[in-house]
Coordinates of C-alpha atoms in Angstrom, one line a residue:
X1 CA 23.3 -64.7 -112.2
X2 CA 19.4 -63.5 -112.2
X3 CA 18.9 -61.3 -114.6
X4 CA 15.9 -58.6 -115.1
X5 CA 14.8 -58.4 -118.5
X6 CA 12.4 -55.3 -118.2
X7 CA 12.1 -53.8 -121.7
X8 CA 11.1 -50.5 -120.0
X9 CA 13.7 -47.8 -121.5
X10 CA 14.8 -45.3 -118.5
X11 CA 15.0 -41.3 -119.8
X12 CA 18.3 -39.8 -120.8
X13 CA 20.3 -38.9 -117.5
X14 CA 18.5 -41.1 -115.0
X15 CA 20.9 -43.8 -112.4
X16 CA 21.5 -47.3 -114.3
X17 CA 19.5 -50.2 -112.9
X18 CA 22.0 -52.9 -111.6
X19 CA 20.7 -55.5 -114.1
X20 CA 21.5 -53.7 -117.1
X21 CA 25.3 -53.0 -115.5
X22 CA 25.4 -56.4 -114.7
X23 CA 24.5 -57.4 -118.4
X24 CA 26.9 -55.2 -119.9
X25 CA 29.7 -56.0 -118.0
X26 CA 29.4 -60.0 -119.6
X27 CA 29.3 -58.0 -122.8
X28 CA 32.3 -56.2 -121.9
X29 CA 34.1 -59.2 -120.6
X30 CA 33.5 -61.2 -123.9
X31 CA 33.2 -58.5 -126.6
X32 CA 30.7 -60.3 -128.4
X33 CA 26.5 -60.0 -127.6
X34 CA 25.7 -63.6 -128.1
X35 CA 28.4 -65.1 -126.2
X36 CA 27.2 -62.8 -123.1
X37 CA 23.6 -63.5 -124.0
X38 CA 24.4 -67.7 -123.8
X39 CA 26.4 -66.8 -119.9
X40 CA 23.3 -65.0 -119.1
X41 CA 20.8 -67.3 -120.3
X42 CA 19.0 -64.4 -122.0
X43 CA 18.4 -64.0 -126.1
X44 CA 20.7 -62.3 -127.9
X45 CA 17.8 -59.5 -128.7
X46 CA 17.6 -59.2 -125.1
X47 CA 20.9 -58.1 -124.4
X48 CA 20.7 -55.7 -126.8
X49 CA 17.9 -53.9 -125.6
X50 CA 19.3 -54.0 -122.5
X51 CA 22.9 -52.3 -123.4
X52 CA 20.6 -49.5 -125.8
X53 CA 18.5 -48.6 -122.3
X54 CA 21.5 -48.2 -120.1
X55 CA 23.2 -46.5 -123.0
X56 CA 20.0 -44.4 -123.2
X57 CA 20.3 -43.8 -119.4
X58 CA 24.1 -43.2 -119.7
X59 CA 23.3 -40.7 -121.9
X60 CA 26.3 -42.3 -124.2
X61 CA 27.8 -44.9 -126.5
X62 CA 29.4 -47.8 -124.3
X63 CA 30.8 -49.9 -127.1
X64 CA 31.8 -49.4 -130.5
X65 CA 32.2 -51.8 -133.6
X66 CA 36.1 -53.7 -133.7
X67 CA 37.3 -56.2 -135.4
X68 CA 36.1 -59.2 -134.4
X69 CA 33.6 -58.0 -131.3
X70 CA 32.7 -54.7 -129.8
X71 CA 35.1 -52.5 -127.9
X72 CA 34.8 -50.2 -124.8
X73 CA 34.4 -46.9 -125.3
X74 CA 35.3 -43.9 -122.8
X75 CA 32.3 -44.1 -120.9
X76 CA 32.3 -47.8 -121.3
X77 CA 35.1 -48.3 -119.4
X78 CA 33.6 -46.0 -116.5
X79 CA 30.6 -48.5 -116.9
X80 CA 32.4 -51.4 -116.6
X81 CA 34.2 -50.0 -113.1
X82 CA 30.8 -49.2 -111.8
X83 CA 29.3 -52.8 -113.4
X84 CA 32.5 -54.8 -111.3
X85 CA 31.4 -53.2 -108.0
X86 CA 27.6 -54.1 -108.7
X87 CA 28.9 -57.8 -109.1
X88 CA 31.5 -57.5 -106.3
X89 CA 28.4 -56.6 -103.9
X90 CA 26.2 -59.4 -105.3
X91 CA 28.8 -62.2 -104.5
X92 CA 29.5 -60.9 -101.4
X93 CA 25.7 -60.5 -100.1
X94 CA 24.9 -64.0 -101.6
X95 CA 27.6 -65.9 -100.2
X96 CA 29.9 -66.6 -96.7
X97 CA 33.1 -64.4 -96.5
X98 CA 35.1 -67.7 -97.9
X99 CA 32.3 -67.3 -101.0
X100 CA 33.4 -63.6 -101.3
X101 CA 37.4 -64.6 -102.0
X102 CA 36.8 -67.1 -104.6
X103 CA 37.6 -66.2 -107.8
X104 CA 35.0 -67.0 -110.6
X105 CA 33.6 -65.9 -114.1
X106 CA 35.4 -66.7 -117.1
X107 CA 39.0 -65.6 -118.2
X108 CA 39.7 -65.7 -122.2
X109 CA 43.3 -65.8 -123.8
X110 CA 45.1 -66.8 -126.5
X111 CA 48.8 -68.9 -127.0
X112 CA 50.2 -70.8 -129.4
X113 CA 50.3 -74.3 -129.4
X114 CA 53.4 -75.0 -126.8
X115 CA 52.9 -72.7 -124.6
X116 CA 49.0 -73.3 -124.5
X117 CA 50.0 -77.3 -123.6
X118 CA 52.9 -76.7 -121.4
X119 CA 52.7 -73.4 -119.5
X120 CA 48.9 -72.1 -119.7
X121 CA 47.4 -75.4 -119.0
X122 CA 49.3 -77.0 -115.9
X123 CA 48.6 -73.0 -114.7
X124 CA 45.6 -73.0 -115.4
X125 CA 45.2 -76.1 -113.4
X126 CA 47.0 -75.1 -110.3
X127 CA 44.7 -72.0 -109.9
X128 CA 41.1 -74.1 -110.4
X129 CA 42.2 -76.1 -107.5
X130 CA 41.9 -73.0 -105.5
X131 CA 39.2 -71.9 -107.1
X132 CA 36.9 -74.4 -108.4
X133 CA 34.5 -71.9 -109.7
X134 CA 36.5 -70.4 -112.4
X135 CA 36.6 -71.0 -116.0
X136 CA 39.4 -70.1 -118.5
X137 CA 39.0 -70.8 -122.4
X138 CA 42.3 -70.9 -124.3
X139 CA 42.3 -70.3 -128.1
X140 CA 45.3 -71.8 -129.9
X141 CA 47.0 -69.6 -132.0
X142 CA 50.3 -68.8 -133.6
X143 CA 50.0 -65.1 -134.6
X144 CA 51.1 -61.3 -133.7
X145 CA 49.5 -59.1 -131.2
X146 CA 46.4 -58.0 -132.0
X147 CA 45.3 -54.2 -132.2
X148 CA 41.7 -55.0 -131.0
X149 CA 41.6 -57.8 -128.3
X150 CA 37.5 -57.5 -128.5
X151 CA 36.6 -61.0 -125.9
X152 CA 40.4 -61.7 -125.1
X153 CA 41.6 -60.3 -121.7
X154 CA 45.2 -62.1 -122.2
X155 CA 47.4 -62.8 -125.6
X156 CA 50.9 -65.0 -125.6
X157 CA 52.7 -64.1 -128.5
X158 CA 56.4 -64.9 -129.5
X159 CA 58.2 -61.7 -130.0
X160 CA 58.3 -58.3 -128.5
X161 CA 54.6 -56.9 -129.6
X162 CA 53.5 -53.2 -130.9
X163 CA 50.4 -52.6 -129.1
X164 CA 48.1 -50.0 -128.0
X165 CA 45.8 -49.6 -124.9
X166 CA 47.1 -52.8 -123.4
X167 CA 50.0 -54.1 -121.2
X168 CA 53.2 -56.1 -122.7
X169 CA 55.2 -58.5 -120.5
X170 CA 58.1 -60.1 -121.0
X171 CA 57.1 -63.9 -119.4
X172 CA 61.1 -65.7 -120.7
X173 CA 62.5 -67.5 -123.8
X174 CA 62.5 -70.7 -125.3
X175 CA 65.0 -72.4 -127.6
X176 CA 64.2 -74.1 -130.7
X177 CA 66.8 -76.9 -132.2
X178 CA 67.2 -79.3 -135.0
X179 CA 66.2 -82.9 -133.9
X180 CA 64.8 -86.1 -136.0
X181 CA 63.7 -89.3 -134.8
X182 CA 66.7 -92.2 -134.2
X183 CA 64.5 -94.5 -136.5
X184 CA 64.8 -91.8 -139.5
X185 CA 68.7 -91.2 -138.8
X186 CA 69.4 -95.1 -138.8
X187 CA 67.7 -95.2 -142.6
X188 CA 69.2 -91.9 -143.9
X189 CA 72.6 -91.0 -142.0
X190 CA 73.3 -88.6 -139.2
X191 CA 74.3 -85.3 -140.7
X192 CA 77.1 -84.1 -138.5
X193 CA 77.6 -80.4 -140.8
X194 CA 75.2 -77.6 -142.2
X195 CA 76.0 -78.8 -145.3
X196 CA 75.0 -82.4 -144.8
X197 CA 72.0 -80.9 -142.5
X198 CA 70.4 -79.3 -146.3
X199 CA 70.4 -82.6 -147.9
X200 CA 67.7 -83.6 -145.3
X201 CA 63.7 -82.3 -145.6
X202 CA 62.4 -79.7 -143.1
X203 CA 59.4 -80.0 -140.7
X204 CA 58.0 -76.8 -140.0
X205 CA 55.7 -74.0 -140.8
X206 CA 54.1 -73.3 -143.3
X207 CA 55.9 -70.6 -145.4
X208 CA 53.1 -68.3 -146.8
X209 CA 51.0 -68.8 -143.2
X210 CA 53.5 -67.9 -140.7
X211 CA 52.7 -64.5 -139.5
X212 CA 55.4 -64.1 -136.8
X213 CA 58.6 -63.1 -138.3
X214 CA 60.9 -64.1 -135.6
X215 CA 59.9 -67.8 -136.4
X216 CA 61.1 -67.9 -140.1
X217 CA 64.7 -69.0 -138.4
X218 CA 65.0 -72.3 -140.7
X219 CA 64.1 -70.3 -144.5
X220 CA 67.1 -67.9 -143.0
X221 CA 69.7 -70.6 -141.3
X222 CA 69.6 -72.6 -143.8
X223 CA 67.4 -71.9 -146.7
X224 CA 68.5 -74.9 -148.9
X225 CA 66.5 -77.2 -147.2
X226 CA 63.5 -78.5 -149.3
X227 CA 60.1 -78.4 -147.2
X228 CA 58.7 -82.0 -146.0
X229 CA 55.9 -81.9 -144.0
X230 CA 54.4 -78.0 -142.8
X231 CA 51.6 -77.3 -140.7
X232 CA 50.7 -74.6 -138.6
X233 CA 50.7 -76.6 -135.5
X234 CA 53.5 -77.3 -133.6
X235 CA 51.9 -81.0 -132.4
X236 CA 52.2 -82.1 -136.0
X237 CA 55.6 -80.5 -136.5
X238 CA 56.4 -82.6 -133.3
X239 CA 54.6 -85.8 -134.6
X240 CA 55.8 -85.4 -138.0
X241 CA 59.4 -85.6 -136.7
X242 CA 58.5 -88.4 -134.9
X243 CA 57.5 -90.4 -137.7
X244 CA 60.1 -89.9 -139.8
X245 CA 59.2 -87.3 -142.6
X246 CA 61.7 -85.6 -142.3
X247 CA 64.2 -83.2 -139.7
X248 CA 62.1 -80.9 -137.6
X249 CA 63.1 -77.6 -135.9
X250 CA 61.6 -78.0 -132.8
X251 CA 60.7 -76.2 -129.3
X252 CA 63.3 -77.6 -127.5
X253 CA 60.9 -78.3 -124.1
X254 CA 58.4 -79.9 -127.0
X255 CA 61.1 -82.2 -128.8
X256 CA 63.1 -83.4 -125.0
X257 CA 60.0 -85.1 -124.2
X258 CA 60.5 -87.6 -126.5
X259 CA 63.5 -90.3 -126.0
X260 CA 63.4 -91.3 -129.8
X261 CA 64.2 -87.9 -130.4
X262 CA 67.8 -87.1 -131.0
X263 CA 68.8 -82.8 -131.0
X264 CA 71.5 -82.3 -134.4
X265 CA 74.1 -79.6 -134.2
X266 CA 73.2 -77.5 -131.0
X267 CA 75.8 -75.2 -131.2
X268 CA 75.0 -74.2 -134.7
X269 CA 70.9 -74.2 -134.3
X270 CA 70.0 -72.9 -131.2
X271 CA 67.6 -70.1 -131.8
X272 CA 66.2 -68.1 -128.5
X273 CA 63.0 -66.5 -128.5
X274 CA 61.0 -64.4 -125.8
X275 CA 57.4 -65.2 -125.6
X276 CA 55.5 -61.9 -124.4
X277 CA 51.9 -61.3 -122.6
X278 CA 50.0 -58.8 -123.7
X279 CA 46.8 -58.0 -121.4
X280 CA 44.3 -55.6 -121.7
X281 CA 44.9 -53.0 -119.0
X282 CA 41.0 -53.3 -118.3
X283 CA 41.6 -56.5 -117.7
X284 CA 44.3 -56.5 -115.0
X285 CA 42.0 -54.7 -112.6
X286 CA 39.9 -58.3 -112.7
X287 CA 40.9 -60.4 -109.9
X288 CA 40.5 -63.2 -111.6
X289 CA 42.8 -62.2 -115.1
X290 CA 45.1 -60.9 -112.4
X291 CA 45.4 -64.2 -110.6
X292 CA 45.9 -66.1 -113.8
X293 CA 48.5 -64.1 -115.0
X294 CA 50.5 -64.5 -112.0
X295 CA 50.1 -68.0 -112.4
X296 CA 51.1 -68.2 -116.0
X297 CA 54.7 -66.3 -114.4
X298 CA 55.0 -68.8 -111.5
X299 CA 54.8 -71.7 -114.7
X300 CA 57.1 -69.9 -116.8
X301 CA 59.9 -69.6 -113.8
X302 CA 58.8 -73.5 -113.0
X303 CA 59.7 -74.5 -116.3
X304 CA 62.2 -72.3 -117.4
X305 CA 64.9 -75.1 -117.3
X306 CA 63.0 -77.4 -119.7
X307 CA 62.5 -74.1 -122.3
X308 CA 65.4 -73.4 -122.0
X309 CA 66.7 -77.1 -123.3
X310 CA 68.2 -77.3 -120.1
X311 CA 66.5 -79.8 -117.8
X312 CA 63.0 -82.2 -117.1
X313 CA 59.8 -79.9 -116.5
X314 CA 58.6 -79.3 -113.4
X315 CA 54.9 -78.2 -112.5
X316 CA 53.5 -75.6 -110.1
X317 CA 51.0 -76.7 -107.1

């Protein structure tokens, strides 16, 4: 993308130049002035002056200080509308008709570990080979909703979220079981009862750094089981297990991938959880946020069997 940078400041009232939409709207899309500043290949003071003209122009505030970025503000979100049709014309002037229908930019989300590996990635995936030209950037995270998405346009999250401005989806459950490596049960016993289950050490999270409550299912199932090995990544919980330190409590699509994994007890530990999609509503006018997150859906149904405990995973073409 070519961009202008004039550091001429147009009077109060007067028509946006296209540049200075343009520039906003890769502020808008990432929340944060030096990420937009490094897509643009401008300076970060740049883009600055930039958003303070067409502010200036506007007549208004477009953004406003949030936790972690910036925020749209009324007239921001009117901005970015007008900013997406500036951009829609500029693809479809520069390129063929075929040019015009690819999707491209950059989409930004967040999921926990799993669900990152297993559902967003293989998606992911299966939309680039349609459209090369898109990028997605997934940060790994095991967390509730946030209030102020700033530079996210899509947040998986396990449990139902309590969110403002944004849209929640139900995307399907997973289960979660008790499982520990055949190695580690030939040295220490198969425990066949709860009761024998609380002599063994737990793999899991860690306690005081688990912020989502529905995953504190071990500390309320069976509380008398001495902590082994926590992190707060699943991998390692996985990995952990694996390796013998102890009996983890496990995604069940993680744990079945593994043949020296053996599952303890299912009918007494067999916790279901939803996992939930929480999308800026901003956001799901894009094209390309829109695409992804039907993508993500078409995973989730794909591998619904294998969450479920139910079944090998299956990918999406």
């Amino acid at each position: 993308m070519c961009i202008i940078a004039d550091m001429t400041f147009p009077p109060a009232g007067t028509a946006p130049t296209p540049d200075d939409l343009l520039i906003f709207l890769a502020v808008a899309r990432t929340g944060r002035f030096t990420t937009a500043a490094e897509s643009l290949g401008l300076n970060h003071t740049t883009v600055s002056r930039r958003i303070a003209a067409l502010e200036k122009a506007l007549d208004g505030r477009l953004l406003a200080r949030a936790l972690g970025g910036w925020e749209l503000t009324e007239l921001g979100l009117r901005a970015r509308t007008a900013a997406e049709g500036v951009e829609a014309a500029v693809t479809l002037l520069r390129g063929s008709e075929d040019d015009a229908q690819q999707l491209s930019g950059v989409v930004r989300m967040s999921a926990t570990d799993g669900f990152s590996a297993y559902i967003a990635a293989p998606a992911v995936a299966a939309l680039q080979r349609r459209h090369p030209l898109l990028r997605v950037e997934i940060v790994t995270v095991t967390r509730r909703a946030l209030q102020h998405r700033s530079g996210l346009d899509i947040e998986i999250v396990v449990g139902e979220p309590q969110v403002h401005r944004a849209e929640s989806i139900l995307l399907g459950y997973y289960n979660l079981g008790m499982y520990a490596s055949r190695r580690y049960l030939q040295g220490h016993g198969t425990p066949t009862t709860i009761a024998e289950l609380t002599e063994h050490p737990l793999v899991y999270f860690v306690d005081s750094m688990l912020q989502v409550d529905d995953l504190d299912a071990p500390r309320r199932l069976v509380p008398a089981m001495r902590e082994s090995l926590s992190s707060t990544n699943v991998f390692v919980h996985v990995e952990g297990t694996r390796a013998g330190a102890g009996i983890g409590f496990l995604p069940c699509f993680m744990a079945d991938q593994h043949a020296d994994l053996v599952r303890l007890l299912p009918k007494e530990f067999q916790e279901r959880l939803p996992y939930w999609m929480v999308v800026r509503s901003e956001s799901l006018r894009l094209p390309a946020v829109a695409a992804l997150v039907g993508m993500i859906r078409a995973q989730m149904e794909s591998f619904s069997a294998a969450l479920l405990g139910d079944g090998r995973p299956s990918h999406v073409d």
